[in-house]
mmCIF file of C-alpha atoms and ligand atoms in Angstrom:
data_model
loop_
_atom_site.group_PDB
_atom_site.id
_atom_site.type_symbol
_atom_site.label_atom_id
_atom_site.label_comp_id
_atom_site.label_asym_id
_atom_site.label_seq_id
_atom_site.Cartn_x
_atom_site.Cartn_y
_atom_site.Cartn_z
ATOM 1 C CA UNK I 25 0.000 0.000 0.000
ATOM 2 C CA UNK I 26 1.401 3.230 -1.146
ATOM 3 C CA UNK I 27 0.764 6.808 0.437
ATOM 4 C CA UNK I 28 -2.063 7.569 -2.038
ATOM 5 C CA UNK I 29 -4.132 4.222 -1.527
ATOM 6 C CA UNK I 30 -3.459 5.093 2.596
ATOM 7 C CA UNK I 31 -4.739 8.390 2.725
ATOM 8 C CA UNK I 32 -7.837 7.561 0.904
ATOM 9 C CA UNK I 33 -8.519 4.906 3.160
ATOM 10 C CA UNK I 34 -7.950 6.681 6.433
ATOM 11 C CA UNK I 35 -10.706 8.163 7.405
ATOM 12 C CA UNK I 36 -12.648 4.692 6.900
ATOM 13 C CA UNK I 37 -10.003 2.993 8.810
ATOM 14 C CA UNK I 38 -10.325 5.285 11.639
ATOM 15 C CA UNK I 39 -14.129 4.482 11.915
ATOM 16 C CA UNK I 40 -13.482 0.969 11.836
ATOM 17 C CA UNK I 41 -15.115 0.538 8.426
ATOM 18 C CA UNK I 42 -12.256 -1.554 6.691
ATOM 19 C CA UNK I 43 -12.192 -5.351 6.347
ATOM 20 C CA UNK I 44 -9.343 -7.224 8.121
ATOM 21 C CA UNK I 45 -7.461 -7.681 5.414
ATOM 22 C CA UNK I 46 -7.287 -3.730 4.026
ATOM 23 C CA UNK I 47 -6.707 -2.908 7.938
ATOM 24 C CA UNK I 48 -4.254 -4.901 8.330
ATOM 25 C CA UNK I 49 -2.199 -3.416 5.272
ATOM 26 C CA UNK I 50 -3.125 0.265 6.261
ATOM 27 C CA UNK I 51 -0.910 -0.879 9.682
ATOM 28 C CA UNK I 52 1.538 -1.902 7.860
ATOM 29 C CA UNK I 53 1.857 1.280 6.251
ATOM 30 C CA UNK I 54 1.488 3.293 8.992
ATOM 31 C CA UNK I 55 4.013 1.592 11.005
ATOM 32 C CA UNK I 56 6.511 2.689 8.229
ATOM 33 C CA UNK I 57 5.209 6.129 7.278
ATOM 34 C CA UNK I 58 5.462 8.929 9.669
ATOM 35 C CA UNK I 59 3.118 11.583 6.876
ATOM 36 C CA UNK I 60 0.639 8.964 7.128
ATOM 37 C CA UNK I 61 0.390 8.441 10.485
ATOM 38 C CA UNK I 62 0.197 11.897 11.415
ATOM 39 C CA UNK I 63 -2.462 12.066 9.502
ATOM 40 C CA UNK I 64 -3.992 9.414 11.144
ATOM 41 C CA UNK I 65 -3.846 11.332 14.683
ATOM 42 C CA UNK I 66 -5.262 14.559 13.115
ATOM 43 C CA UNK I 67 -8.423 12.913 12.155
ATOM 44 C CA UNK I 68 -8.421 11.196 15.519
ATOM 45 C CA UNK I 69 -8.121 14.276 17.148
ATOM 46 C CA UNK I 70 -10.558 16.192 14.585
ATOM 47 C CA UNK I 71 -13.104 13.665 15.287
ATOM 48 C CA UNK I 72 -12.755 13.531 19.081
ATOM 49 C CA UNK I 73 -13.063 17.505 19.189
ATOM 50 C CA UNK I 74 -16.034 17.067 16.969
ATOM 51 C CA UNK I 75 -17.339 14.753 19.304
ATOM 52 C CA UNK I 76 -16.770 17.014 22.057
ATOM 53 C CA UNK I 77 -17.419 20.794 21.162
ATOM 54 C CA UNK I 78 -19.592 21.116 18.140
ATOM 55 C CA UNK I 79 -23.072 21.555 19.428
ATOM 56 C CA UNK I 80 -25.838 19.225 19.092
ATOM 57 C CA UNK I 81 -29.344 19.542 18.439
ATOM 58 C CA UNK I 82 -32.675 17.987 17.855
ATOM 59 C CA UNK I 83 -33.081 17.229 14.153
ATOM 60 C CA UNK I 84 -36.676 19.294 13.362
ATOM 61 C CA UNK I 85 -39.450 17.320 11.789
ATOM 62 C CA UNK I 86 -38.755 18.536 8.419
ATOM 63 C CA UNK I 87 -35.261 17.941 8.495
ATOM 64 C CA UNK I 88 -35.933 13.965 9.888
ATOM 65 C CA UNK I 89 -38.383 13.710 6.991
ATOM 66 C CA UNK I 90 -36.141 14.815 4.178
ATOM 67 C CA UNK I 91 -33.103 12.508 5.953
ATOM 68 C CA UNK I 92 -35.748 9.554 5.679
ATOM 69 C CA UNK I 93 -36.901 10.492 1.896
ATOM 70 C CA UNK I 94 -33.448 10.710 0.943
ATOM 71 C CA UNK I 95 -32.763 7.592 2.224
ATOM 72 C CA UNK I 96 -35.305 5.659 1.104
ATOM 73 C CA UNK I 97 -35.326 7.266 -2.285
ATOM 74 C CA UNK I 98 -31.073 6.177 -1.669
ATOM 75 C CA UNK I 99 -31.907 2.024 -1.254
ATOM 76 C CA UNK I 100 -31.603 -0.292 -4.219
ATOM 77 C CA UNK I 101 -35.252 -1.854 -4.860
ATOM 78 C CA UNK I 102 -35.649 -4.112 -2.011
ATOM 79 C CA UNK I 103 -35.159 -7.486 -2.979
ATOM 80 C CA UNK I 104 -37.397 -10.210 -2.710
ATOM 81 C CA UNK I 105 -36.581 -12.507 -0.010
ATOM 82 C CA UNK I 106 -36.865 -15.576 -1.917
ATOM 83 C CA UNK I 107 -35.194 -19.159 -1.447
ATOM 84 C CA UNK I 108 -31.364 -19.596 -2.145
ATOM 85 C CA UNK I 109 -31.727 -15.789 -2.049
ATOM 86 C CA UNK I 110 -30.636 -15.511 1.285
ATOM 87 C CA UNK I 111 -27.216 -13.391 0.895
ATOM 88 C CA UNK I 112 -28.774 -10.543 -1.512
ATOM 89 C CA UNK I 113 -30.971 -9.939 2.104
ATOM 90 C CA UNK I 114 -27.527 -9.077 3.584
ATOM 91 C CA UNK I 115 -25.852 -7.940 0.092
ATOM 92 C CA UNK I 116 -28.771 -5.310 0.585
ATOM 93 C CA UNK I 117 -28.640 -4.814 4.094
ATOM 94 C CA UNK I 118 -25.501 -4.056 3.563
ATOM 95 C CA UNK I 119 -25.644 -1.640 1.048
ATOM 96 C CA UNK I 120 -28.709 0.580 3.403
ATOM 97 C CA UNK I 121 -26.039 0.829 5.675
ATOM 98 C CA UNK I 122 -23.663 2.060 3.402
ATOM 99 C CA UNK I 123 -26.195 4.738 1.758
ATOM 100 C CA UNK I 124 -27.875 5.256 5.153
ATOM 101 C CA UNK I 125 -24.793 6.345 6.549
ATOM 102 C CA UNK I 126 -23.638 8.741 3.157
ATOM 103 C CA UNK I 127 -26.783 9.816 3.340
ATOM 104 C CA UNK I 128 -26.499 11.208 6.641
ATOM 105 C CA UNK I 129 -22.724 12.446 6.342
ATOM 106 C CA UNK I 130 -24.193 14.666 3.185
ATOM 107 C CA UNK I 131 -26.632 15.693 4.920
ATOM 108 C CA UNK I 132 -24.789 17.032 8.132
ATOM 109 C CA UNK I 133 -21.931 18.351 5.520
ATOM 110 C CA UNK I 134 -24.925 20.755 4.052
ATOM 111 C CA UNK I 135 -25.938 21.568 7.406
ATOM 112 C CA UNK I 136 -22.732 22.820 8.689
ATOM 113 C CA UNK I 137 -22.368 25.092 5.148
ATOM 114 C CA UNK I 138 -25.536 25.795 6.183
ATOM 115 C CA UNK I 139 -24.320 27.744 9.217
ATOM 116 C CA UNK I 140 -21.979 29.868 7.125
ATOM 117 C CA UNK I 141 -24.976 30.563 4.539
ATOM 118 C CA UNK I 142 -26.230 33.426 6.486
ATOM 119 C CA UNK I 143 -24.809 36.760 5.655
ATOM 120 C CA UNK I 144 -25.216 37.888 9.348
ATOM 121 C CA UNK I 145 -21.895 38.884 11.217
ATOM 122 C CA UNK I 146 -22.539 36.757 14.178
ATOM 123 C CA UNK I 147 -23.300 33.724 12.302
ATOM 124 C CA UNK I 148 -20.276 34.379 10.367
ATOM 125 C CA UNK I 149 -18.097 35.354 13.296
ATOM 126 C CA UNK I 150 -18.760 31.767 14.797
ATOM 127 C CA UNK I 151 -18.433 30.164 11.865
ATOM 128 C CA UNK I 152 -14.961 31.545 11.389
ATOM 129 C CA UNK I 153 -13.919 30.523 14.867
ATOM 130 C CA UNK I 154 -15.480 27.171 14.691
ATOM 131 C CA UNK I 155 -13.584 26.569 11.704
ATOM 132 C CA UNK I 156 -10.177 27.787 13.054
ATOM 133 C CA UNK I 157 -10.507 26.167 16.487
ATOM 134 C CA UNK I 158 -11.724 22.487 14.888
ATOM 135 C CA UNK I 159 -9.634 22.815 11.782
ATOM 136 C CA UNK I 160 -6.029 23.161 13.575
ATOM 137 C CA UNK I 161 -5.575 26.655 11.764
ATOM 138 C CA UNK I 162 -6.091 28.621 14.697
ATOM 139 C CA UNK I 163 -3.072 30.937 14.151
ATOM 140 C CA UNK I 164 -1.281 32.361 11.177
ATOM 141 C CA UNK I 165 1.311 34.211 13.916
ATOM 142 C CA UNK I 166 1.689 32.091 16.736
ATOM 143 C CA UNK I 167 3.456 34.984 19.360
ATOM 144 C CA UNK I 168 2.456 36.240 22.317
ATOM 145 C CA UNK I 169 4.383 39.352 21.477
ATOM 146 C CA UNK I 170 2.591 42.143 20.204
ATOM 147 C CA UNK I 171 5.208 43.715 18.705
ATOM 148 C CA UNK I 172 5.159 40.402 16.561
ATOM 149 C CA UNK I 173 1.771 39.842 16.119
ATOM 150 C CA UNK I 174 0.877 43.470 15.020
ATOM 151 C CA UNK I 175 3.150 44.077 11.975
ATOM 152 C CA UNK I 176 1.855 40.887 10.502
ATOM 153 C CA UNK I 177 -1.325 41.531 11.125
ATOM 154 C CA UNK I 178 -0.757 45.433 9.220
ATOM 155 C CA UNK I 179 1.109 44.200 6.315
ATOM 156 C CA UNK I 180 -1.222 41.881 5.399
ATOM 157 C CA UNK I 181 -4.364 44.457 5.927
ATOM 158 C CA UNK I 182 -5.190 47.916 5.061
ATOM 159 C CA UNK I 183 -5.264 48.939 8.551
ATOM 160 C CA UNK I 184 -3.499 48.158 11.872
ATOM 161 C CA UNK I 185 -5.242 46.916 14.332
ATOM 162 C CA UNK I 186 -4.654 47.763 18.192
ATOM 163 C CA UNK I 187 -2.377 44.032 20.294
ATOM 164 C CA UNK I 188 -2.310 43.978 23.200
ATOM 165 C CA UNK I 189 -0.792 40.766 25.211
ATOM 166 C CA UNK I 190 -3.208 40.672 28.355
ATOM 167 C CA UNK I 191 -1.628 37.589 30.708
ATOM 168 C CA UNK I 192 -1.368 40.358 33.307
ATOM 169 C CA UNK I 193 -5.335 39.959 33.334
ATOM 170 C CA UNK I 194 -5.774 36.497 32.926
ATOM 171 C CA UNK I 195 -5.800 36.714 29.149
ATOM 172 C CA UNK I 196 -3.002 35.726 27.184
ATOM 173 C CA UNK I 197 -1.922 36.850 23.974
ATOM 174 C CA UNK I 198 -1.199 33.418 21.839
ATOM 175 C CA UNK I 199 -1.304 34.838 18.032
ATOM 176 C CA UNK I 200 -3.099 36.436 15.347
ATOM 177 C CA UNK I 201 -4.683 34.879 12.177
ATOM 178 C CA UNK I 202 -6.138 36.587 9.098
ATOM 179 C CA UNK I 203 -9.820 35.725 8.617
ATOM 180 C CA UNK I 204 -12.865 36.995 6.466
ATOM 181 C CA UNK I 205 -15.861 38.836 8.163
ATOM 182 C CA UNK I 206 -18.449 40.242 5.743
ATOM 183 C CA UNK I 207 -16.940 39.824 2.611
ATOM 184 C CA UNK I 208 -13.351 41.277 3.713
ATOM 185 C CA UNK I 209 -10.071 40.231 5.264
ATOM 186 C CA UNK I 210 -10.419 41.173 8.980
ATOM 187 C CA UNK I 211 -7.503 41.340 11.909
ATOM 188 C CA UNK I 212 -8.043 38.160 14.307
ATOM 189 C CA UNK I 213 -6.185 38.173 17.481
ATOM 190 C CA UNK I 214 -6.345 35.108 19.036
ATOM 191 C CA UNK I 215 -6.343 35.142 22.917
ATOM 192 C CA UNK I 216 -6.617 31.989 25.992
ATOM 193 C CA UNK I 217 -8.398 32.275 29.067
ATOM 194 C CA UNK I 218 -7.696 29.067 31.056
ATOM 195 C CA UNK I 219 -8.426 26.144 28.822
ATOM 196 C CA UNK I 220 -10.639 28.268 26.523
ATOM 197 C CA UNK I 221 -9.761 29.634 23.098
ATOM 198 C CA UNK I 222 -11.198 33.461 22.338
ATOM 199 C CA UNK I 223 -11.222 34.773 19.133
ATOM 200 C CA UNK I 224 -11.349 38.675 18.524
ATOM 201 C CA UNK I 225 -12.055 40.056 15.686
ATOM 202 C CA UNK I 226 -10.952 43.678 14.975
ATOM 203 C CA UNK I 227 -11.657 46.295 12.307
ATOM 204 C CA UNK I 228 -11.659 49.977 11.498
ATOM 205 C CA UNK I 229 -15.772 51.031 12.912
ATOM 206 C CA UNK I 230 -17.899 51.166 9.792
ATOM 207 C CA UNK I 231 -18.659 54.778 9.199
ATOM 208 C CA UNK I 232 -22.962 53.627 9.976
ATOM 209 C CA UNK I 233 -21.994 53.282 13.530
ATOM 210 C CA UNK I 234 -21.637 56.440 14.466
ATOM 211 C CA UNK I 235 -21.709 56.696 18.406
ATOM 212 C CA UNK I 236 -20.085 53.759 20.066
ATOM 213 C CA UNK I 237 -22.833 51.687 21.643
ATOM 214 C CA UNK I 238 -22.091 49.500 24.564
ATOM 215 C CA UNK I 239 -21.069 45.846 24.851
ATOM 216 C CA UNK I 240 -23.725 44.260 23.628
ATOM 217 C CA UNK I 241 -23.511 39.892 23.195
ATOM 218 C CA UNK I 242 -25.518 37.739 21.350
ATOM 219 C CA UNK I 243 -25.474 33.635 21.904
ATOM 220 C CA UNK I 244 -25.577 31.412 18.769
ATOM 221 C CA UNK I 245 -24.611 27.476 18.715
ATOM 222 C CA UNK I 246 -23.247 27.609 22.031
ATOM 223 C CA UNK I 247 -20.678 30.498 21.387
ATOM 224 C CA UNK I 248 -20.935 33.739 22.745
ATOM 225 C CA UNK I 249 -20.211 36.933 20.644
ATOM 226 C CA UNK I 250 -19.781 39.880 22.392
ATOM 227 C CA UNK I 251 -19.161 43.347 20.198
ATOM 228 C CA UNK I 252 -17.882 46.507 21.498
ATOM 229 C CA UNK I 253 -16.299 49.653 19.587
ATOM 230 C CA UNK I 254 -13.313 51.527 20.806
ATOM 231 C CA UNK I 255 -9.857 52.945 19.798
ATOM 232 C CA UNK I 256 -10.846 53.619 16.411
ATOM 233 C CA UNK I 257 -12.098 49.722 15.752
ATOM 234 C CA UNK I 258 -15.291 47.377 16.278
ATOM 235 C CA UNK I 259 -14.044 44.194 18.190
ATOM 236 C CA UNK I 260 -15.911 41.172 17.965
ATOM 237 C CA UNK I 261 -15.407 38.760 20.645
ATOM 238 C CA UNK I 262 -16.336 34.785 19.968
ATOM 239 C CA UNK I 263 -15.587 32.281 22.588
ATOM 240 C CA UNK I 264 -17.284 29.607 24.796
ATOM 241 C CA UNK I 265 -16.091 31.442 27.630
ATOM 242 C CA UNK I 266 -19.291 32.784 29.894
ATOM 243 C CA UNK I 267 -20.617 35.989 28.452
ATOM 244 C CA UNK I 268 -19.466 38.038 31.593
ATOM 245 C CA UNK I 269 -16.236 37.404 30.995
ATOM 246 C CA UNK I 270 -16.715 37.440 27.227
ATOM 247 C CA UNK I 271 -18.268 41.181 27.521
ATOM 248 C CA UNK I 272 -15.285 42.005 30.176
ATOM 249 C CA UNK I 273 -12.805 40.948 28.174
ATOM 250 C CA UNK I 274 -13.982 42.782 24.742
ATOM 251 C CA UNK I 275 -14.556 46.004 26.720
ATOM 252 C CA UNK I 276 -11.030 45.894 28.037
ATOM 253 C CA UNK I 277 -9.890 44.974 24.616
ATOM 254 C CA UNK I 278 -11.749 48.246 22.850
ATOM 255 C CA UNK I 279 -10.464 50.449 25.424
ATOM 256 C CA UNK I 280 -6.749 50.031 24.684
ATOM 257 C CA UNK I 281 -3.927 50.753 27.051
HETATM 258 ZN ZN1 LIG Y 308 2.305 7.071 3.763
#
């Protein structure tokens, strides 16, 4: 087995979907290939921080009867059970199982895209930080150094957005990425408070805002988003953290030094 058969078959072999004999040789490979089995531990580690922090929720009605219609509309023609026809029962239970569950992996694939569909900053805010925290990209600049994190924040933008490292406070700096927010590249400074992840994102205030309001939060998929305006930007704070400390920490952030 070569690295391109491996790779293909990894993500089966981590579910325990591969015969004996195909598992077996995927071992073998691994044993011998370092790329490949570090590939290996990312999906593990993708799927067990799936497991663990994306939110769950009832499936609605309408959503259980399009998964069932899709299914069903998925199945070869049921065959007939029929003497010395035994095995095509299995051959076909077999197959439901394999459409049933591609079925269902399409179906939660469209509904995460769904979550990005919206064009509404908060929805898109999480989105981004869901994406960065599950996909491993959480920084582009891992520093806690402002003085590092800044410039590469300003050469890639049009504008420079306020760093501040804030361990003094309980909030340390641990890098910056660049991200997209309503169509545009936007500043992300990504911060830690104890074993949570906050993402902040930072931009010049859009010239419609024109008094700063207060911190005001929202709640969406189990993520809080907190947004405050202040030296010169709009922060938008997205974390699991609670939302006192999430509208805390983006107030202290929009205030500056
Ligand atoms: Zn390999």
């Amino acid at each position: 087995m070569d690295c391109h058969e491996a790779s293909a078959l990894l993500a089966a072999y981590g579910d325990g979907e591969l015969d004996p004999v195909r598992s077996a040789a995927i071992e073998r490979h691994l044993l011998g290939c370092a790329e490949c089995a570090a590939k290996r531990d990312e999906l593990a580690t993708l799927r067990t921080r799936v497991r663990a922090e994306v939110p769950y929720y009832r499936a609605s009605a309408g959503l259980r009867a399009r998964v069932r219609a899709a299914v069903e509309h998925a199945l070869p023609a049921a065959p007939r059970p029929q003497a010395g026809r035994e095995r095509w029962r299995w051959l076909g239970a077999g197959a439901f199982a394999g459409c049933a569950a591609t079925v269902f992996a399409w179906f939660i694939g469209s509904a995460v895209l769904e979550w990005g569909a919206g064009n509404d900053i908060i929805a898109e805010a999480v989105t981004d930080h869901t994406r960065a925290t599950l996909g491993n990209r959480l920084t582009d600049v891992a520093s806690s150094d402002q003085h590092t994190v800044k410039p590469w924040l300003s050469a890639r933008l049009d504008y420079s957005p306020p760093v501040q490292d804030l361990r003094a406070e309980g909030f340390p700096l641990v890098g910056g990425r660049l991200d997209y927010l309503d169509r545009h590249p936007v500043a992300t400074l990504v911060y830690r408070y104890r074993e949570h992840t906050i993402d902040v994102f930072v931009r010049p205030v859009p010239a419609r805002i024109a008094s700063a309001p207060p911190v005001t939060l929202a709640t969406l998929r189990g993520f809080n988003v907190a947004h405050a305006t202040g030296s010169g930007m709009e922060w938008w704070a997205v974390s699991d953290v609670s939302p006192d400390v999430l509208s805390g920490f983006v107030a202290r952030v929009a205030q500056g030094n």
